[in-house]
Amino acid sequence: KSLLFNWKNFQGSNIISYAHTNIRFWDLRYFQSYFKNNIFKEYYPDKIFVNGPLARTNLLEAGFKQDKIIELEALRYEYLLNFKSKKRLIKNNFFECKSLNILMIGDINYYYNEYIIENISFISKKLPFCKINVICKPHPFTQINKKHHPKIKLKLSNKKISELAPKCDFAIISAFTGALLDLLCLKIPTFVAVKNDRFNLCPIRNENGFKFIYSKEDFYQKITKDITFTNSPNSPNDFFCLNAEFINWINYVKKSKN
């Protein structure tokens, strides 16, 4: 906000911001002031580029004017154009599985990673007859030392989520990560771990295609009974603007030159 204020006062040119990933509906940093005399107007950009209908809707609900929001193709999620999710049987009762391949997406917060691993370790003890393999994609800024967790079979990988997800039965992630949108688009059953000492900061409001887990006991109960992931309505176009020709980007650049 300091940068925006000073740039507008000393440079005077239009400022465009670009939200390259998801905009969370709960994030108060995006909300406009509802006071009639909005003293904060100089702290906001003139235009905001968003990557799809989900981000646009969240900004509109936060009080931004429609003519300030420009919807352009999602550069970060371009890979979804070429990804075709395979139609494979999703077991509704993981308790019956003799083996489970779990995808863990690491969080930037060390304690959230430990919490997720604690949940996995708990069900591993409770299901001794089930061979559990964990593929973990760590957060780039928070590495995970698998030597600290010798009781579970943990494999670290820096491959793309789209390469790892199809090999797994389900994924488990923190309630903060935006990777949930990737997993929903890839049609991967997902458990979202919520710590009881933290706010639920999930980017999606309702359990559509994923399930919240609030403790290791809750995780065990859900993993050992029939469970349905209603993720069929979710498609990449529900969340993102996708076009291989980047028509919106090109049109906006041409318009700006005129």
mmCIF file of C-alpha atoms in Angstrom:
data_model
loop_
_atom_site.group_PDB
_atom_site.id
_atom_site.type_symbol
_atom_site.label_atom_id
_atom_site.label_comp_id
_atom_site.label_asym_id
_atom_site.label_seq_id
_atom_site.Cartn_x
_atom_site.Cartn_y
_atom_site.Cartn_z
ATOM 1 C CA LYS A 1 0.000 0.000 0.000
ATOM 2 C CA SER A 2 2.938 2.328 0.655
ATOM 3 C CA LEU A 3 4.246 1.652 -2.852
ATOM 4 C CA LEU A 4 0.814 2.345 -4.405
ATOM 5 C CA PHE A 5 0.342 5.568 -2.450
ATOM 6 C CA ASN A 6 3.753 6.994 -3.341
ATOM 7 C CA TRP A 7 3.651 5.848 -6.968
ATOM 8 C CA LYS A 8 0.311 7.581 -7.522
ATOM 9 C CA ASN A 9 1.458 10.764 -5.806
ATOM 10 C CA PHE A 10 4.870 11.053 -7.482
ATOM 11 C CA GLN A 11 4.449 9.229 -10.805
ATOM 12 C CA GLY A 12 0.746 9.699 -11.503
ATOM 13 C CA SER A 13 0.494 6.869 -14.034
ATOM 14 C CA ASN A 14 -2.131 4.131 -13.967
ATOM 15 C CA ILE A 15 -1.276 1.153 -11.808
ATOM 16 C CA ILE A 16 -2.379 -2.361 -12.747
ATOM 17 C CA SER A 17 -2.161 -5.253 -10.286
ATOM 18 C CA TYR A 18 -2.199 -8.902 -11.320
ATOM 19 C CA ALA A 19 -3.407 -11.709 -9.050
ATOM 20 C CA HIS A 20 -1.686 -14.691 -10.665
ATOM 21 C CA THR A 21 -3.204 -17.230 -8.264
ATOM 22 C CA ASN A 22 -6.470 -17.556 -6.345
ATOM 23 C CA ILE A 23 -8.063 -14.740 -4.337
ATOM 24 C CA ARG A 24 -9.468 -16.093 -1.086
ATOM 25 C CA PHE A 25 -12.951 -14.958 -0.131
ATOM 26 C CA TRP A 26 -11.940 -14.417 3.524
ATOM 27 C CA ASP A 27 -8.830 -12.283 2.885
ATOM 28 C CA LEU A 28 -9.563 -8.860 4.392
ATOM 29 C CA ARG A 29 -6.617 -7.293 2.555
ATOM 30 C CA TYR A 30 -8.787 -7.180 -0.567
ATOM 31 C CA PHE A 31 -11.831 -5.588 1.028
ATOM 32 C CA GLN A 32 -12.729 -1.994 0.228
ATOM 33 C CA SER A 33 -13.719 0.518 2.879
ATOM 34 C CA TYR A 34 -17.472 1.087 3.208
ATOM 35 C CA PHE A 35 -17.056 4.626 4.534
ATOM 36 C CA LYS A 36 -18.536 7.327 2.290
ATOM 37 C CA ASN A 37 -15.311 9.313 2.352
ATOM 38 C CA ASN A 38 -12.934 6.531 1.392
ATOM 39 C CA ILE A 39 -9.535 7.783 2.551
ATOM 40 C CA PHE A 40 -7.977 4.547 1.330
ATOM 41 C CA LYS A 41 -8.711 4.999 -2.381
ATOM 42 C CA GLU A 42 -5.117 6.016 -3.088
ATOM 43 C CA TYR A 43 -3.937 2.692 -1.726
ATOM 44 C CA TYR A 44 -5.685 0.661 -4.430
ATOM 45 C CA PRO A 45 -4.577 -0.013 -8.021
ATOM 46 C CA ASP A 46 -6.528 1.464 -10.942
ATOM 47 C CA LYS A 47 -7.159 -1.935 -12.546
ATOM 48 C CA ILE A 48 -6.918 -5.474 -11.252
ATOM 49 C CA PHE A 49 -6.106 -8.406 -13.522
ATOM 50 C CA VAL A 50 -7.609 -11.700 -12.314
ATOM 51 C CA ASN A 51 -7.217 -15.201 -13.667
ATOM 52 C CA GLY A 52 -10.825 -16.338 -13.816
ATOM 53 C CA PRO A 53 -14.426 -16.252 -12.576
ATOM 54 C CA LEU A 54 -13.636 -17.381 -9.015
ATOM 55 C CA ALA A 55 -11.249 -14.487 -8.381
ATOM 56 C CA ARG A 56 -13.617 -12.046 -10.108
ATOM 57 C CA THR A 57 -16.557 -13.136 -7.931
ATOM 58 C CA ASN A 58 -14.535 -12.837 -4.725
ATOM 59 C CA LEU A 59 -13.414 -9.303 -5.613
ATOM 60 C CA LEU A 60 -16.948 -8.219 -6.518
ATOM 61 C CA GLU A 61 -18.201 -9.556 -3.190
ATOM 62 C CA ALA A 62 -15.365 -7.655 -1.495
ATOM 63 C CA GLY A 63 -16.774 -4.406 -2.873
ATOM 64 C CA PHE A 64 -14.677 -3.766 -5.975
ATOM 65 C CA LYS A 65 -16.378 -2.178 -8.952
ATOM 66 C CA GLN A 66 -16.876 -4.376 -11.989
ATOM 67 C CA ASP A 67 -15.156 -1.953 -14.385
ATOM 68 C CA LYS A 68 -11.988 -2.169 -12.279
ATOM 69 C CA ILE A 69 -11.643 -5.928 -12.778
ATOM 70 C CA ILE A 70 -10.163 -7.391 -15.966
ATOM 71 C CA GLU A 71 -10.392 -11.165 -16.484
ATOM 72 C CA LEU A 72 -7.405 -12.607 -18.364
ATOM 73 C CA GLU A 73 -6.071 -16.088 -19.028
ATOM 74 C CA ALA A 74 -4.543 -17.891 -16.039
ATOM 75 C CA LEU A 75 -0.857 -18.204 -16.890
ATOM 76 C CA ARG A 76 -0.018 -20.312 -13.842
ATOM 77 C CA TYR A 77 -2.749 -22.842 -14.630
ATOM 78 C CA GLU A 78 -2.170 -23.060 -18.376
ATOM 79 C CA TYR A 79 -1.149 -26.729 -17.957
ATOM 80 C CA LEU A 80 -4.806 -27.628 -17.269
ATOM 81 C CA LEU A 81 -5.579 -27.074 -20.946
ATOM 82 C CA ASN A 82 -3.571 -30.155 -21.885
ATOM 83 C CA PHE A 83 -4.427 -32.316 -18.914
ATOM 84 C CA LYS A 84 -7.128 -34.912 -19.329
ATOM 85 C CA SER A 85 -8.119 -36.594 -16.070
ATOM 86 C CA LYS A 86 -8.409 -40.343 -16.473
ATOM 87 C CA LYS A 87 -11.694 -41.948 -15.562
ATOM 88 C CA ARG A 88 -10.626 -44.283 -12.800
ATOM 89 C CA LEU A 89 -12.520 -45.952 -9.975
ATOM 90 C CA ILE A 90 -12.441 -43.896 -6.791
ATOM 91 C CA LYS A 91 -12.832 -46.253 -3.830
ATOM 92 C CA ASN A 92 -15.474 -44.874 -1.506
ATOM 93 C CA ASN A 93 -14.129 -46.887 1.420
ATOM 94 C CA PHE A 94 -10.359 -46.644 1.750
ATOM 95 C CA PHE A 95 -10.557 -48.999 4.749
ATOM 96 C CA GLU A 96 -10.940 -51.917 2.343
ATOM 97 C CA CYS A 97 -7.722 -51.116 0.477
ATOM 98 C CA LYS A 98 -4.701 -53.362 0.911
ATOM 99 C CA SER A 99 -2.486 -50.476 -0.141
ATOM 100 C CA LEU A 100 -2.870 -46.715 -0.310
ATOM 101 C CA ASN A 101 -0.838 -44.154 -2.189
ATOM 102 C CA ILE A 102 -1.250 -40.766 -0.521
ATOM 103 C CA LEU A 103 -0.182 -37.453 -2.014
ATOM 104 C CA MET A 104 0.846 -34.864 0.563
ATOM 105 C CA ILE A 105 1.265 -31.263 -0.562
ATOM 106 C CA GLY A 106 3.623 -29.525 1.842
ATOM 107 C CA ASP A 107 2.733 -26.202 3.433
ATOM 108 C CA ILE A 108 4.948 -23.155 3.994
ATOM 109 C CA ASN A 109 4.192 -23.556 7.719
ATOM 110 C CA TYR A 110 6.395 -26.185 9.409
ATOM 111 C CA TYR A 111 3.812 -26.997 12.093
ATOM 112 C CA TYR A 112 1.100 -27.632 9.529
ATOM 113 C CA ASN A 113 3.376 -30.151 7.813
ATOM 114 C CA GLU A 114 3.962 -31.904 11.128
ATOM 115 C CA TYR A 115 0.221 -31.942 11.752
ATOM 116 C CA ILE A 116 -0.487 -33.571 8.389
ATOM 117 C CA ILE A 117 2.229 -36.195 8.919
ATOM 118 C CA GLU A 118 0.811 -36.864 12.395
ATOM 119 C CA ASN A 119 -2.572 -37.596 10.805
ATOM 120 C CA ILE A 120 -1.013 -39.981 8.293
ATOM 121 C CA SER A 121 1.027 -41.736 10.993
ATOM 122 C CA PHE A 122 -2.116 -42.224 13.060
ATOM 123 C CA ILE A 123 -4.069 -44.014 10.333
ATOM 124 C CA SER A 124 -0.951 -46.010 9.454
ATOM 125 C CA LYS A 125 -0.928 -47.435 12.989
ATOM 126 C CA LYS A 126 -4.673 -48.019 12.918
ATOM 127 C CA LEU A 127 -4.505 -49.863 9.582
ATOM 128 C CA PRO A 128 -1.537 -52.258 9.991
ATOM 129 C CA PHE A 129 -2.831 -54.508 7.216
ATOM 130 C CA CYS A 130 -2.745 -51.648 4.707
ATOM 131 C CA LYS A 131 0.504 -50.711 2.998
ATOM 132 C CA ILE A 132 0.634 -46.917 3.001
ATOM 133 C CA ASN A 133 2.993 -45.023 0.711
ATOM 134 C CA VAL A 134 3.252 -41.244 0.972
ATOM 135 C CA ILE A 135 4.483 -39.076 -1.891
ATOM 136 C CA CYS A 136 5.227 -35.624 -0.534
ATOM 137 C CA LYS A 137 5.727 -32.514 -2.628
ATOM 138 C CA PRO A 138 7.346 -30.063 -0.177
ATOM 139 C CA HIS A 139 6.782 -26.334 -0.254
ATOM 140 C CA PRO A 140 9.791 -24.637 -1.927
ATOM 141 C CA PHE A 141 10.505 -22.591 1.223
ATOM 142 C CA THR A 142 9.861 -25.287 3.842
ATOM 143 C CA GLN A 143 11.666 -28.556 3.332
ATOM 144 C CA ILE A 144 10.680 -31.820 5.038
ATOM 145 C CA ASN A 145 13.279 -34.186 6.441
ATOM 146 C CA LYS A 146 11.955 -37.696 6.002
ATOM 147 C CA LYS A 147 14.571 -39.012 8.470
ATOM 148 C CA HIS A 148 12.486 -37.371 11.188
ATOM 149 C CA HIS A 149 9.559 -39.626 10.252
ATOM 150 C CA PRO A 150 10.952 -43.168 10.008
ATOM 151 C CA LYS A 151 7.652 -44.846 10.881
ATOM 152 C CA ILE A 152 5.971 -43.952 7.583
ATOM 153 C CA LYS A 153 7.120 -44.647 4.054
ATOM 154 C CA LEU A 154 7.719 -41.096 2.841
ATOM 155 C CA LYS A 155 9.045 -40.224 -0.597
ATOM 156 C CA LEU A 156 9.885 -36.622 -1.466
ATOM 157 C CA SER A 157 9.333 -35.303 -4.969
ATOM 158 C CA ASN A 158 9.521 -31.937 -6.704
ATOM 159 C CA LYS A 159 7.529 -33.068 -9.723
ATOM 160 C CA LYS A 160 4.440 -31.150 -10.778
ATOM 161 C CA ILE A 161 1.171 -31.876 -8.996
ATOM 162 C CA SER A 162 -0.327 -32.944 -12.331
ATOM 163 C CA GLU A 163 2.337 -35.676 -12.602
ATOM 164 C CA LEU A 164 2.019 -36.920 -9.031
ATOM 165 C CA ALA A 165 -1.737 -36.787 -8.476
ATOM 166 C CA PRO A 166 -2.861 -39.502 -10.953
ATOM 167 C CA LYS A 167 -0.599 -42.009 -9.173
ATOM 168 C CA CYS A 168 -2.337 -41.520 -5.818
ATOM 169 C CA ASP A 169 -5.611 -42.661 -4.268
ATOM 170 C CA PHE A 170 -6.165 -39.336 -2.535
ATOM 171 C CA ALA A 171 -4.371 -36.191 -1.424
ATOM 172 C CA ILE A 172 -4.033 -34.497 1.944
ATOM 173 C CA ILE A 173 -3.197 -30.802 2.227
ATOM 174 C CA SER A 174 -3.376 -27.941 4.718
ATOM 175 C CA ALA A 175 -6.347 -25.587 4.907
ATOM 176 C CA PHE A 176 -4.218 -22.707 3.686
ATOM 177 C CA THR A 177 -2.685 -23.901 0.429
ATOM 178 C CA GLY A 178 -4.069 -22.882 -2.953
ATOM 179 C CA ALA A 179 -3.121 -26.318 -4.304
ATOM 180 C CA LEU A 180 -6.688 -27.370 -3.520
ATOM 181 C CA LEU A 181 -7.813 -25.795 -6.795
ATOM 182 C CA ASP A 182 -5.256 -27.844 -8.754
ATOM 183 C CA LEU A 183 -6.436 -31.051 -7.093
ATOM 184 C CA LEU A 184 -10.118 -30.288 -7.698
ATOM 185 C CA CYS A 185 -9.431 -29.632 -11.376
ATOM 186 C CA LEU A 186 -7.450 -32.874 -11.577
ATOM 187 C CA LYS A 187 -10.394 -34.764 -9.992
ATOM 188 C CA ILE A 188 -8.333 -36.078 -7.070
ATOM 189 C CA PRO A 189 -10.179 -36.915 -3.808
ATOM 190 C CA THR A 190 -8.714 -34.534 -1.246
ATOM 191 C CA PHE A 191 -8.684 -34.210 2.533
ATOM 192 C CA VAL A 192 -8.077 -30.700 3.867
ATOM 193 C CA ALA A 193 -6.476 -30.704 7.319
ATOM 194 C CA VAL A 194 -7.638 -27.957 9.698
ATOM 195 C CA LYS A 195 -5.685 -27.374 12.922
ATOM 196 C CA ASN A 196 -7.846 -26.632 15.951
ATOM 197 C CA ASP A 197 -5.576 -23.756 17.000
ATOM 198 C CA ARG A 198 -5.781 -21.969 13.647
ATOM 199 C CA PHE A 199 -8.451 -20.396 11.474
ATOM 200 C CA ASN A 200 -9.830 -22.392 8.569
ATOM 201 C CA LEU A 201 -8.248 -20.486 5.679
ATOM 202 C CA CYS A 202 -9.441 -22.753 2.873
ATOM 203 C CA PRO A 203 -9.919 -20.895 -0.455
ATOM 204 C CA ILE A 204 -13.217 -22.727 -1.116
ATOM 205 C CA ARG A 205 -16.267 -22.233 1.113
ATOM 206 C CA ASN A 206 -18.101 -25.545 0.768
ATOM 207 C CA GLU A 207 -16.944 -29.159 0.771
ATOM 208 C CA ASN A 208 -17.376 -29.790 -2.938
ATOM 209 C CA GLY A 209 -14.870 -32.390 -4.090
ATOM 210 C CA PHE A 210 -12.966 -32.460 -0.808
ATOM 211 C CA LYS A 211 -13.466 -33.178 2.898
ATOM 212 C CA PHE A 212 -12.271 -31.252 5.939
ATOM 213 C CA ILE A 213 -10.542 -33.191 8.708
ATOM 214 C CA TYR A 214 -10.284 -31.582 12.142
ATOM 215 C CA SER A 215 -8.229 -34.173 14.026
ATOM 216 C CA LYS A 216 -6.446 -37.487 13.514
ATOM 217 C CA GLU A 217 -9.498 -39.237 14.978
ATOM 218 C CA ASP A 218 -11.762 -37.438 12.529
ATOM 219 C CA PHE A 219 -9.431 -38.469 9.692
ATOM 220 C CA TYR A 220 -9.587 -42.096 10.797
ATOM 221 C CA GLN A 221 -13.381 -42.067 11.000
ATOM 222 C CA LYS A 222 -13.696 -40.665 7.482
ATOM 223 C CA ILE A 223 -11.085 -42.961 6.011
ATOM 224 C CA THR A 224 -12.787 -46.077 7.393
ATOM 225 C CA LYS A 225 -16.339 -45.512 6.207
ATOM 226 C CA ASP A 226 -18.096 -44.971 2.915
ATOM 227 C CA ILE A 227 -17.294 -41.506 1.697
ATOM 228 C CA THR A 228 -18.266 -39.694 -1.490
ATOM 229 C CA PHE A 229 -16.301 -36.938 -3.172
ATOM 230 C CA THR A 230 -18.712 -34.956 -5.333
ATOM 231 C CA ASN A 231 -16.071 -33.372 -7.520
ATOM 232 C CA SER A 232 -17.676 -33.987 -10.919
ATOM 233 C CA PRO A 233 -19.073 -30.425 -11.294
ATOM 234 C CA ASN A 234 -15.647 -28.872 -10.755
ATOM 235 C CA SER A 235 -13.845 -28.141 -14.004
ATOM 236 C CA PRO A 236 -10.893 -25.815 -14.647
ATOM 237 C CA ASN A 237 -13.230 -23.321 -16.328
ATOM 238 C CA ASP A 238 -15.221 -23.005 -13.088
ATOM 239 C CA PHE A 239 -12.182 -21.394 -11.506
ATOM 240 C CA PHE A 240 -9.930 -20.090 -14.274
ATOM 241 C CA CYS A 241 -9.991 -18.353 -17.615
ATOM 242 C CA LEU A 242 -8.184 -20.746 -19.972
ATOM 243 C CA ASN A 243 -7.413 -20.239 -23.635
ATOM 244 C CA ALA A 244 -4.381 -21.505 -25.526
ATOM 245 C CA GLU A 245 -4.397 -18.431 -27.770
ATOM 246 C CA PHE A 246 -4.395 -15.945 -24.822
ATOM 247 C CA ILE A 247 -7.026 -13.892 -26.609
ATOM 248 C CA ASN A 248 -7.881 -11.714 -23.596
ATOM 249 C CA TRP A 249 -4.236 -10.847 -22.946
ATOM 250 C CA ILE A 250 -3.587 -9.996 -26.590
ATOM 251 C CA ASN A 251 -6.733 -7.888 -26.931
ATOM 252 C CA TYR A 252 -5.969 -5.931 -23.786
ATOM 253 C CA VAL A 253 -2.378 -5.224 -24.844
ATOM 254 C CA LYS A 254 -3.568 -4.033 -28.275
ATOM 255 C CA LYS A 255 -6.232 -1.862 -26.669
ATOM 256 C CA SER A 256 -3.660 -0.312 -24.317
ATOM 257 C CA LYS A 257 -1.402 0.674 -27.225
ATOM 258 C CA ASN A 258 -4.165 2.616 -28.971
#
